[in-house]
mmCIF file with all atom_site columns, C-alpha atoms in Angstrom:
data_model
loop_
_atom_site.group_PDB
_atom_site.id
_atom_site.type_symbol
_atom_site.label_atom_id
_atom_site.label_alt_id
_atom_site.label_comp_id
_atom_site.label_asym_id
_atom_site.label_entity_id
_atom_site.label_seq_id
_atom_site.pdbx_PDB_ins_code
_atom_site.Cartn_x
_atom_site.Cartn_y
_atom_site.Cartn_z
_atom_site.occupancy
_atom_site.B_iso_or_equiv
_atom_site.pdbx_formal_charge
_atom_site.auth_seq_id
_atom_site.auth_comp_id
_atom_site.auth_asym_id
_atom_site.auth_atom_id
_atom_site.pdbx_PDB_model_num
ATOM 1   C CA . MET A 1 1   ? -0.205  -0.066 0.095   1.00 84.00 ? 2   MET A CA 1
ATOM 2   C CA . ILE A 1 2   ? 1.339   3.540  -0.721  1.00 91.00 ? 3   ILE A CA 1
ATOM 3   C CA . ILE A 1 3   ? 0.644   5.497  2.260   1.00 93.00 ? 4   ILE A CA 1
ATOM 4   C CA . ALA A 1 4   ? 2.451   8.935  1.810   1.00 95.00 ? 5   ALA A CA 1
ATOM 5   C CA . LEU A 1 5   ? 4.266   10.261 -1.785  1.00 95.00 ? 6   LEU A CA 1
ATOM 6   C CA . GLU A 1 6   ? 6.731   12.721 -1.472  1.00 96.00 ? 7   GLU A CA 1
ATOM 7   C CA . GLY A 1 7   ? 7.582   14.667 -4.979  1.00 96.00 ? 8   GLY A CA 1
ATOM 8   C CA . GLU A 1 8   ? 8.108   17.429 -7.300  1.00 97.00 ? 9   GLU A CA 1
ATOM 9   C CA . ILE A 1 9   ? 4.512   18.792 -8.744  1.00 96.00 ? 10  ILE A CA 1
ATOM 10  C CA . PHE A 1 10  ? 4.425   17.884 -12.200 1.00 96.00 ? 11  PHE A CA 1
ATOM 11  C CA . LEU A 1 11  ? 0.589   18.953 -13.047 1.00 96.00 ? 12  LEU A CA 1
ATOM 12  C CA . LYS A 1 12  ? -1.444  20.429 -10.156 1.00 95.00 ? 13  LYS A CA 1
ATOM 13  C CA . GLU A 1 13  ? -5.785  21.025 -10.828 1.00 95.00 ? 14  GLU A CA 1
ATOM 14  C CA . PRO A 1 14  ? -8.446  21.750 -8.583  1.00 93.00 ? 15  PRO A CA 1
ATOM 15  C CA . THR A 1 15  ? -9.420  18.239 -7.388  1.00 95.00 ? 16  THR A CA 1
ATOM 16  C CA . LYS A 1 16  ? -6.494  16.351 -8.417  1.00 96.00 ? 17  LYS A CA 1
ATOM 17  C CA . ILE A 1 17  ? -2.196  16.810 -8.428  1.00 97.00 ? 18  ILE A CA 1
ATOM 18  C CA . ALA A 1 18  ? 0.346   14.799 -9.963  1.00 97.00 ? 19  ALA A CA 1
ATOM 19  C CA . LEU A 1 19  ? 3.470   14.134 -8.219  1.00 97.00 ? 20  LEU A CA 1
ATOM 20  C CA . LYS A 1 20  ? 6.683   13.084 -9.836  1.00 97.00 ? 21  LYS A CA 1
ATOM 21  C CA . CYS A 1 21  ? 8.301   10.366 -7.475  1.00 96.00 ? 22  CYS A CA 1
ATOM 22  C CA . ALA A 1 22  ? 11.621  9.068  -8.366  1.00 94.00 ? 23  ALA A CA 1
ATOM 23  C CA . GLY A 1 23  ? 10.741  9.160  -12.175 1.00 94.00 ? 24  GLY A CA 1
ATOM 24  C CA . VAL A 1 24  ? 7.275   7.964  -11.744 1.00 96.00 ? 25  VAL A CA 1
ATOM 25  C CA . VAL A 1 25  ? 4.488   10.390 -12.176 1.00 97.00 ? 26  VAL A CA 1
ATOM 26  C CA . TYR A 1 26  ? 1.065   9.379  -9.738  1.00 97.00 ? 27  TYR A CA 1
ATOM 27  C CA . GLU A 1 27  ? -2.141  10.849 -10.057 1.00 97.00 ? 28  GLU A CA 1
ATOM 28  C CA . VAL A 1 28  ? -3.755  11.412 -6.784  1.00 97.00 ? 29  VAL A CA 1
ATOM 29  C CA . PHE A 1 29  ? -6.940  13.063 -5.943  1.00 97.00 ? 30  PHE A CA 1
ATOM 30  C CA . ILE A 1 30  ? -7.337  15.654 -3.498  1.00 97.00 ? 31  ILE A CA 1
ATOM 31  C CA . SER A 1 31  ? -10.476 17.764 -1.615  1.00 95.00 ? 32  SER A CA 1
ATOM 32  C CA . LEU A 1 32  ? -11.143 21.696 -2.851  1.00 94.00 ? 33  LEU A CA 1
ATOM 33  C CA . GLN A 1 33  ? -9.791  22.091 0.874   1.00 91.00 ? 34  GLN A CA 1
ATOM 34  C CA . THR A 1 34  ? -6.369  20.372 0.353   1.00 93.00 ? 35  THR A CA 1
ATOM 35  C CA . SER A 1 35  ? -6.032  22.116 -3.083  1.00 93.00 ? 36  SER A CA 1
ATOM 36  C CA . ASN A 1 36  ? -6.473  25.450 -1.509  1.00 91.00 ? 37  ASN A CA 1
ATOM 37  C CA . GLN A 1 37  ? -3.750  24.637 1.393   1.00 92.00 ? 38  GLN A CA 1
ATOM 38  C CA . ILE A 1 38  ? -0.958  23.463 -1.282  1.00 93.00 ? 39  ILE A CA 1
ATOM 39  C CA . SER A 1 39  ? 0.954   26.714 -1.986  1.00 91.00 ? 40  SER A CA 1
ATOM 40  C CA . GLN A 1 40  ? 3.854   24.963 -4.024  1.00 92.00 ? 41  GLN A CA 1
ATOM 41  C CA . LYS A 1 41  ? 4.319   25.416 -7.525  1.00 93.00 ? 42  LYS A CA 1
ATOM 42  C CA . ILE A 1 42  ? 5.105   23.326 -10.293 1.00 94.00 ? 43  ILE A CA 1
ATOM 43  C CA . GLY A 1 43  ? 8.365   21.810 -9.943  1.00 94.00 ? 44  GLY A CA 1
ATOM 44  C CA . GLU A 1 44  ? 8.637   21.843 -6.004  1.00 95.00 ? 45  GLU A CA 1
ATOM 45  C CA . THR A 1 45  ? 8.499   19.410 -3.404  1.00 95.00 ? 46  THR A CA 1
ATOM 46  C CA . LEU A 1 46  ? 5.301   18.309 -1.867  1.00 95.00 ? 47  LEU A CA 1
ATOM 47  C CA . THR A 1 47  ? 4.570   15.598 0.750   1.00 95.00 ? 48  THR A CA 1
ATOM 48  C CA . LEU A 1 48  ? 0.917   13.644 0.550   1.00 96.00 ? 49  LEU A CA 1
ATOM 49  C CA . LEU A 1 49  ? -0.430  11.184 3.143   1.00 95.00 ? 50  LEU A CA 1
ATOM 50  C CA . THR A 1 50  ? -2.634  8.956  0.844   1.00 96.00 ? 51  THR A CA 1
ATOM 51  C CA . THR A 1 51  ? -5.331  6.166  1.197   1.00 96.00 ? 52  THR A CA 1
ATOM 52  C CA . HIS A 1 52  ? -4.612  3.540  -1.919  1.00 96.00 ? 53  HIS A CA 1
ATOM 53  C CA . ILE A 1 53  ? -7.828  2.418  -3.106  1.00 95.00 ? 54  ILE A CA 1
ATOM 54  C CA . LEU A 1 54  ? -7.412  -1.248 -5.233  1.00 93.00 ? 55  LEU A CA 1
ATOM 55  C CA . ARG A 1 55  ? -10.317 -2.113 -7.289  1.00 90.00 ? 56  ARG A CA 1
ATOM 56  C CA . GLU A 1 56  ? -10.656 -5.033 -10.014 1.00 92.00 ? 57  GLU A CA 1
ATOM 57  C CA . ASP A 1 57  ? -10.112 -2.218 -12.820 1.00 94.00 ? 58  ASP A CA 1
ATOM 58  C CA . ALA A 1 58  ? -8.008  0.860  -10.775 1.00 92.00 ? 59  ALA A CA 1
ATOM 59  C CA . GLN A 1 59  ? -5.829  1.494  -8.408  1.00 94.00 ? 60  GLN A CA 1
ATOM 60  C CA . ILE A 1 60  ? -6.633  4.805  -6.875  1.00 96.00 ? 61  ILE A CA 1
ATOM 61  C CA . LEU A 1 61  ? -4.334  7.205  -5.144  1.00 97.00 ? 62  LEU A CA 1
ATOM 62  C CA . PHE A 1 62  ? -6.755  10.172 -2.618  1.00 97.00 ? 63  PHE A CA 1
ATOM 63  C CA . GLY A 1 63  ? -4.161  12.467 -0.986  1.00 97.00 ? 64  GLY A CA 1
ATOM 64  C CA . PHE A 1 64  ? -4.298  14.677 2.213   1.00 96.00 ? 65  PHE A CA 1
ATOM 65  C CA . LEU A 1 65  ? -2.092  17.279 3.812   1.00 94.00 ? 66  LEU A CA 1
ATOM 66  C CA . GLU A 1 66  ? -3.789  16.995 7.218   1.00 91.00 ? 67  GLU A CA 1
ATOM 67  C CA . LYS A 1 67  ? -4.227  13.404 9.073   1.00 91.00 ? 68  LYS A CA 1
ATOM 68  C CA . ASN A 1 68  ? -7.457  14.536 10.466  1.00 89.00 ? 69  ASN A CA 1
ATOM 69  C CA . GLU A 1 69  ? -9.002  14.874 6.788   1.00 92.00 ? 70  GLU A CA 1
ATOM 70  C CA . GLN A 1 70  ? -7.668  11.587 5.723   1.00 93.00 ? 71  GLN A CA 1
ATOM 71  C CA . LYS A 1 71  ? -8.999  9.748  8.806   1.00 91.00 ? 72  LYS A CA 1
ATOM 72  C CA . LEU A 1 72  ? -12.372 11.477 8.150   1.00 92.00 ? 73  LEU A CA 1
ATOM 73  C CA . PHE A 1 73  ? -12.294 10.114 4.476   1.00 94.00 ? 74  PHE A CA 1
ATOM 74  C CA . ASP A 1 74  ? -11.331 6.320  5.417   1.00 93.00 ? 75  ASP A CA 1
ATOM 75  C CA . THR A 1 75  ? -14.120 6.650  7.978   1.00 91.00 ? 76  THR A CA 1
ATOM 76  C CA . LEU A 1 76  ? -16.493 8.191  5.198   1.00 93.00 ? 77  LEU A CA 1
ATOM 77  C CA . ILE A 1 77  ? -15.812 5.343  2.419   1.00 93.00 ? 78  ILE A CA 1
ATOM 78  C CA . LYS A 1 78  ? -16.707 2.639  4.920   1.00 91.00 ? 79  LYS A CA 1
ATOM 79  C CA . ILE A 1 79  ? -19.988 4.134  5.227   1.00 89.00 ? 80  ILE A CA 1
ATOM 80  C CA . ASN A 1 80  ? -22.486 1.837  2.899   1.00 86.00 ? 81  ASN A CA 1
ATOM 81  C CA . GLY A 1 81  ? -23.266 3.730  0.338   1.00 85.00 ? 82  GLY A CA 1
ATOM 82  C CA . VAL A 1 82  ? -20.499 6.602  0.902   1.00 91.00 ? 83  VAL A CA 1
ATOM 83  C CA . GLY A 1 83  ? -17.759 6.056  -2.074  1.00 92.00 ? 84  GLY A CA 1
ATOM 84  C CA . PRO A 1 84  ? -14.767 7.582  -2.627  1.00 95.00 ? 85  PRO A CA 1
ATOM 85  C CA . LYS A 1 85  ? -16.264 10.453 -4.803  1.00 94.00 ? 86  LYS A CA 1
ATOM 86  C CA . VAL A 1 86  ? -19.006 11.455 -2.083  1.00 95.00 ? 87  VAL A CA 1
ATOM 87  C CA . ALA A 1 87  ? -16.349 11.217 0.540   1.00 95.00 ? 88  ALA A CA 1
ATOM 88  C CA . MET A 1 88  ? -14.128 13.899 -1.400  1.00 96.00 ? 89  MET A CA 1
ATOM 89  C CA . ALA A 1 89  ? -17.088 16.353 -1.975  1.00 95.00 ? 90  ALA A CA 1
ATOM 90  C CA . ILE A 1 90  ? -17.993 16.141 1.832   1.00 95.00 ? 91  ILE A CA 1
ATOM 91  C CA . LEU A 1 91  ? -14.297 17.221 2.126   1.00 95.00 ? 92  LEU A CA 1
ATOM 92  C CA . SER A 1 92  ? -14.217 19.867 -0.617  1.00 94.00 ? 93  SER A CA 1
ATOM 93  C CA . THR A 1 93  ? -17.523 21.324 1.360   1.00 93.00 ? 94  THR A CA 1
ATOM 94  C CA . TYR A 1 94  ? -16.176 20.991 4.944   1.00 92.00 ? 95  TYR A CA 1
ATOM 95  C CA . THR A 1 95  ? -13.014 20.858 7.267   1.00 89.00 ? 96  THR A CA 1
ATOM 96  C CA . PRO A 1 96  ? -13.270 17.905 9.397   1.00 88.00 ? 97  PRO A CA 1
ATOM 97  C CA . GLN A 1 97  ? -13.671 20.237 12.398  1.00 85.00 ? 98  GLN A CA 1
ATOM 98  C CA . THR A 1 98  ? -16.796 21.833 10.658  1.00 88.00 ? 99  THR A CA 1
ATOM 99  C CA . PHE A 1 99  ? -17.884 18.502 9.826   1.00 89.00 ? 100 PHE A CA 1
ATOM 100 C CA . ALA A 1 100 ? -17.609 17.195 13.030  1.00 86.00 ? 101 ALA A CA 1
ATOM 101 C CA . LYS A 1 101 ? -20.171 19.917 14.486  1.00 85.00 ? 102 LYS A CA 1
ATOM 102 C CA . VAL A 1 102 ? -22.522 19.129 11.649  1.00 88.00 ? 103 VAL A CA 1
ATOM 103 C CA . VAL A 1 103 ? -22.810 15.487 12.676  1.00 88.00 ? 104 VAL A CA 1
ATOM 104 C CA . GLU A 1 104 ? -22.848 16.670 16.397  1.00 86.00 ? 105 GLU A CA 1
ATOM 105 C CA . SER A 1 105 ? -25.541 18.766 15.672  1.00 87.00 ? 106 SER A CA 1
ATOM 106 C CA . ASN A 1 106 ? -27.208 15.901 13.392  1.00 88.00 ? 107 ASN A CA 1
ATOM 107 C CA . ASP A 1 107 ? -27.967 18.958 10.731  1.00 89.00 ? 108 ASP A CA 1
ATOM 108 C CA . ILE A 1 108 ? -29.500 17.394 7.672   1.00 91.00 ? 109 ILE A CA 1
ATOM 109 C CA . THR A 1 109 ? -29.865 20.506 6.450   1.00 92.00 ? 110 THR A CA 1
ATOM 110 C CA . SER A 1 110 ? -26.150 21.379 5.950   1.00 92.00 ? 111 SER A CA 1
ATOM 111 C CA . MET A 1 111 ? -25.282 17.552 5.431   1.00 92.00 ? 112 MET A CA 1
ATOM 112 C CA . GLN A 1 112 ? -27.542 17.659 1.728   1.00 93.00 ? 113 GLN A CA 1
ATOM 113 C CA . ARG A 1 113 ? -25.146 20.885 0.886   1.00 93.00 ? 114 ARG A CA 1
ATOM 114 C CA . VAL A 1 114 ? -22.718 18.558 -0.457  1.00 93.00 ? 115 VAL A CA 1
ATOM 115 C CA . PRO A 1 115 ? -23.017 18.199 -4.057  1.00 92.00 ? 116 PRO A CA 1
ATOM 116 C CA . GLY A 1 116 ? -24.692 14.218 -4.537  1.00 89.00 ? 117 GLY A CA 1
ATOM 117 C CA . ILE A 1 117 ? -26.210 13.906 -1.027  1.00 92.00 ? 118 ILE A CA 1
ATOM 118 C CA . GLY A 1 118 ? -30.142 14.264 -0.796  1.00 91.00 ? 119 GLY A CA 1
ATOM 119 C CA . PRO A 1 119 ? -32.013 13.946 2.084   1.00 91.00 ? 120 PRO A CA 1
ATOM 120 C CA . LYS A 1 120 ? -32.153 9.902  2.529   1.00 91.00 ? 121 LYS A CA 1
ATOM 121 C CA . SER A 1 121 ? -28.058 9.792  2.057   1.00 90.00 ? 122 SER A CA 1
ATOM 122 C CA . ALA A 1 122 ? -27.750 12.822 4.689   1.00 91.00 ? 123 ALA A CA 1
ATOM 123 C CA . GLY A 1 123 ? -30.148 10.908 7.309   1.00 91.00 ? 124 GLY A CA 1
ATOM 124 C CA . ARG A 1 124 ? -27.761 7.300  6.418   1.00 90.00 ? 125 ARG A CA 1
ATOM 125 C CA . ILE A 1 125 ? -24.508 9.148  7.232   1.00 91.00 ? 126 ILE A CA 1
ATOM 126 C CA . LEU A 1 126 ? -25.352 11.001 10.502  1.00 89.00 ? 127 LEU A CA 1
ATOM 127 C CA . VAL A 1 127 ? -27.020 8.068  12.222  1.00 88.00 ? 128 VAL A CA 1
ATOM 128 C CA . GLU A 1 128 ? -23.708 6.306  10.957  1.00 87.00 ? 129 GLU A CA 1
ATOM 129 C CA . LEU A 1 129 ? -21.338 8.936  12.059  1.00 87.00 ? 130 LEU A CA 1
ATOM 130 C CA . SER A 1 130 ? -23.136 9.347  15.509  1.00 78.00 ? 131 SER A CA 1
ATOM 131 C CA . GLY A 1 131 ? -20.377 9.804  17.882  1.00 68.00 ? 132 GLY A CA 1
ATOM 132 C CA . TRP A 1 132 ? -17.337 10.268 15.409  1.00 66.00 ? 133 TRP A CA 1
ATOM 133 C CA . SER A 1 133 ? -16.610 13.838 16.685  1.00 57.00 ? 134 SER A CA 1
ATOM 134 C CA . LEU A 1 134 ? -15.427 11.962 19.992  1.00 43.00 ? 135 LEU A CA 1
ATOM 135 C CA . GLU A 1 135 ? -12.408 10.995 17.480  1.00 50.00 ? 136 GLU A CA 1
ATOM 136 C CA . LEU A 1 136 ? -11.184 14.127 16.967  1.00 48.00 ? 137 LEU A CA 1
ATOM 137 C CA . SER A 1 137 ? -10.752 14.943 20.902  1.00 42.00 ? 138 SER A CA 1
ATOM 138 C CA . HIS A 1 138 ? -8.865  11.063 20.683  1.00 43.00 ? 139 HIS A CA 1
ATOM 139 C CA . ASN A 1 139 ? -6.551  12.672 18.090  1.00 44.00 ? 140 ASN A CA 1
ATOM 140 C CA . THR A 1 140 ? -5.520  15.756 20.635  1.00 41.00 ? 141 THR A CA 1
ATOM 141 C CA . LEU A 1 141 ? -4.564  13.183 23.580  1.00 39.00 ? 142 LEU A CA 1
ATOM 142 C CA . PRO A 1 142 ? -1.356  14.087 25.215  1.00 38.00 ? 143 PRO A CA 1
ATOM 143 C CA . LYS A 1 143 ? 1.680   12.291 24.015  1.00 39.00 ? 144 LYS A CA 1
ATOM 144 C CA . GLU A 1 144 ? 2.455   10.518 27.646  1.00 39.00 ? 145 GLU A CA 1
ATOM 145 C CA . ASP A 1 145 ? -0.896  9.061  27.081  1.00 51.00 ? 146 ASP A CA 1
ATOM 146 C CA . SER A 1 146 ? -0.140  7.247  24.056  1.00 68.00 ? 147 SER A CA 1
ATOM 147 C CA . ASN A 1 147 ? -0.762  3.873  25.621  1.00 79.00 ? 148 ASN A CA 1
ATOM 148 C CA . LEU A 1 148 ? -4.508  4.830  25.733  1.00 80.00 ? 149 LEU A CA 1
ATOM 149 C CA . HIS A 1 149 ? -4.431  5.926  22.060  1.00 76.00 ? 150 HIS A CA 1
ATOM 150 C CA . GLN A 1 150 ? -3.100  3.023  20.745  1.00 81.00 ? 151 GLN A CA 1
ATOM 151 C CA . VAL A 1 151 ? -5.842  1.186  23.039  1.00 84.00 ? 152 VAL A CA 1
ATOM 152 C CA . ILE A 1 152 ? -8.449  3.187  21.045  1.00 82.00 ? 153 ILE A CA 1
ATOM 153 C CA . LEU A 1 153 ? -6.599  2.753  17.578  1.00 79.00 ? 154 LEU A CA 1
ATOM 154 C CA . ALA A 1 154 ? -6.940  -1.524 18.433  1.00 82.00 ? 155 ALA A CA 1
ATOM 155 C CA . LEU A 1 155 ? -10.593 -1.129 19.591  1.00 82.00 ? 156 LEU A CA 1
ATOM 156 C CA . GLU A 1 156 ? -11.375 0.866  16.375  1.00 79.00 ? 157 GLU A CA 1
ATOM 157 C CA . SER A 1 157 ? -9.418  -1.919 14.168  1.00 77.00 ? 158 SER A CA 1
ATOM 158 C CA . LEU A 1 158 ? -11.979 -4.382 15.754  1.00 81.00 ? 159 LEU A CA 1
ATOM 159 C CA . GLY A 1 159 ? -14.801 -2.660 14.609  1.00 79.00 ? 160 GLY A CA 1
ATOM 160 C CA . TYR A 1 160 ? -16.639 -0.955 17.494  1.00 80.00 ? 161 TYR A CA 1
ATOM 161 C CA . LYS A 1 161 ? -17.827 2.346  17.022  1.00 77.00 ? 162 LYS A CA 1
ATOM 162 C CA . ASN A 1 162 ? -16.865 5.444  19.137  1.00 74.00 ? 163 ASN A CA 1
ATOM 163 C CA . ASP A 1 163 ? -19.238 5.992  21.450  1.00 75.00 ? 164 ASP A CA 1
ATOM 164 C CA . ILE A 1 164 ? -18.552 2.274  22.642  1.00 83.00 ? 165 ILE A CA 1
ATOM 165 C CA . ILE A 1 165 ? -14.879 3.381  22.384  1.00 83.00 ? 166 ILE A CA 1
ATOM 166 C CA . HIS A 1 166 ? -15.111 6.231  24.876  1.00 79.00 ? 167 HIS A CA 1
ATOM 167 C CA . LYS A 1 167 ? -17.281 4.388  27.247  1.00 84.00 ? 168 LYS A CA 1
ATOM 168 C CA . ALA A 1 168 ? -14.712 1.449  27.567  1.00 86.00 ? 169 ALA A CA 1
ATOM 169 C CA . THR A 1 169 ? -11.586 3.928  27.655  1.00 85.00 ? 170 THR A CA 1
ATOM 170 C CA . LYS A 1 170 ? -13.010 6.009  30.126  1.00 81.00 ? 171 LYS A CA 1
ATOM 171 C CA . ASP A 1 171 ? -11.647 5.997  33.696  1.00 82.00 ? 172 ASP A CA 1
ATOM 172 C CA . LEU A 1 172 ? -9.107  3.034  32.082  1.00 84.00 ? 173 LEU A CA 1
ATOM 173 C CA . GLU A 1 173 ? -6.549  2.819  34.770  1.00 83.00 ? 174 GLU A CA 1
ATOM 174 C CA . PRO A 1 174 ? -2.985  3.565  33.205  1.00 82.00 ? 175 PRO A CA 1
ATOM 175 C CA . ASN A 1 175 ? -1.049  0.157  32.199  1.00 83.00 ? 176 ASN A CA 1
ATOM 176 C CA . GLU A 1 176 ? 0.722   -1.852 29.404  1.00 84.00 ? 177 GLU A CA 1
ATOM 177 C CA . VAL A 1 177 ? -1.085  -1.523 26.220  1.00 84.00 ? 178 VAL A CA 1
ATOM 178 C CA . GLY A 1 178 ? -2.231  -5.415 26.095  1.00 86.00 ? 179 GLY A CA 1
ATOM 179 C CA . GLN A 1 179 ? -3.671  -5.082 29.818  1.00 89.00 ? 180 GLN A CA 1
ATOM 180 C CA . MET A 1 180 ? -5.547  -2.004 28.768  1.00 88.00 ? 181 MET A CA 1
ATOM 181 C CA . VAL A 1 181 ? -7.161  -3.496 26.076  1.00 89.00 ? 182 VAL A CA 1
ATOM 182 C CA . LYS A 1 182 ? -8.080  -6.491 27.877  1.00 90.00 ? 183 LYS A CA 1
ATOM 183 C CA . ALA A 1 183 ? -9.704  -4.066 30.595  1.00 90.00 ? 184 ALA A CA 1
ATOM 184 C CA . ALA A 1 184 ? -11.805 -2.117 28.061  1.00 90.00 ? 185 ALA A CA 1
ATOM 185 C CA . LEU A 1 185 ? -13.117 -5.350 26.243  1.00 91.00 ? 186 LEU A CA 1
ATOM 186 C CA . LYS A 1 186 ? -14.165 -6.978 29.436  1.00 89.00 ? 187 LYS A CA 1
ATOM 187 C CA . LYS A 1 187 ? -16.068 -3.054 30.171  1.00 88.00 ? 188 LYS A CA 1
ATOM 188 C CA . ILE A 1 188 ? -17.431 -3.372 26.634  1.00 88.00 ? 189 ILE A CA 1
ATOM 189 C CA . GLN A 1 189 ? -18.801 -7.212 27.410  1.00 88.00 ? 190 GLN A CA 1
ATOM 190 C CA . GLY A 1 190 ? -20.455 -5.191 30.522  1.00 83.00 ? 191 GLY A CA 1
ATOM 191 C CA . LEU A 1 191 ? -22.141 -2.407 28.416  1.00 75.00 ? 192 LEU A CA 1
#
C-alpha cells in the first residue's frame, strides 16, 4: 500500500495533483480544501498522506495534507453507499472540524449542501457517524497518554463504534497496552 508520497509537483488541478516521485508520476485526487492549502508551484516538492484504493479495474490514490482529513475520508468510505467521490465532495465542502459540528448537531440541511447527497443519504451518514466527533478529541490526546491512544486504535481496528470506545476507555487505569485492551474489552462486555 502507498501511504504517503513525496515528490515534485508535475501537474496541479483543483481536484487532482500529479507528483513525480523517483521518475514515476502519480495521479492523486485531492479535496478542494487540500488544493487550497497547497502553496507549492509546479516543480516544487510536496508531501501528501495517501489512501490507496485497489479495485479490479483501477488503483486510485487520494491525497491529504492533514491526518484528520485522511481519517475522516477513511471513515466515510466505510459507510454503505458512500464511495470515494462522495467522501471527497464532503471534504471539499467542509473541514473535518466543521463536519464534526454538523454531525454533532445532526444537521441534515448542512449535510445536503454536499453535492450528490440527498435527504436519505444525509440521514444515513449522520446516523452512521454518531459519536464521530469523539474521534477528533482522541487525536488531541497528550503524548504521555500514547498507551491510551494505542488502546483506542486497537478497539477501532476491532470494529467498535466510537461511542462504545469512549465508554470503554473512560477511567481506564494506566498500564501496558495489552492489559488496557483486555480491561476495555471486559468493560465493553458489561455495556
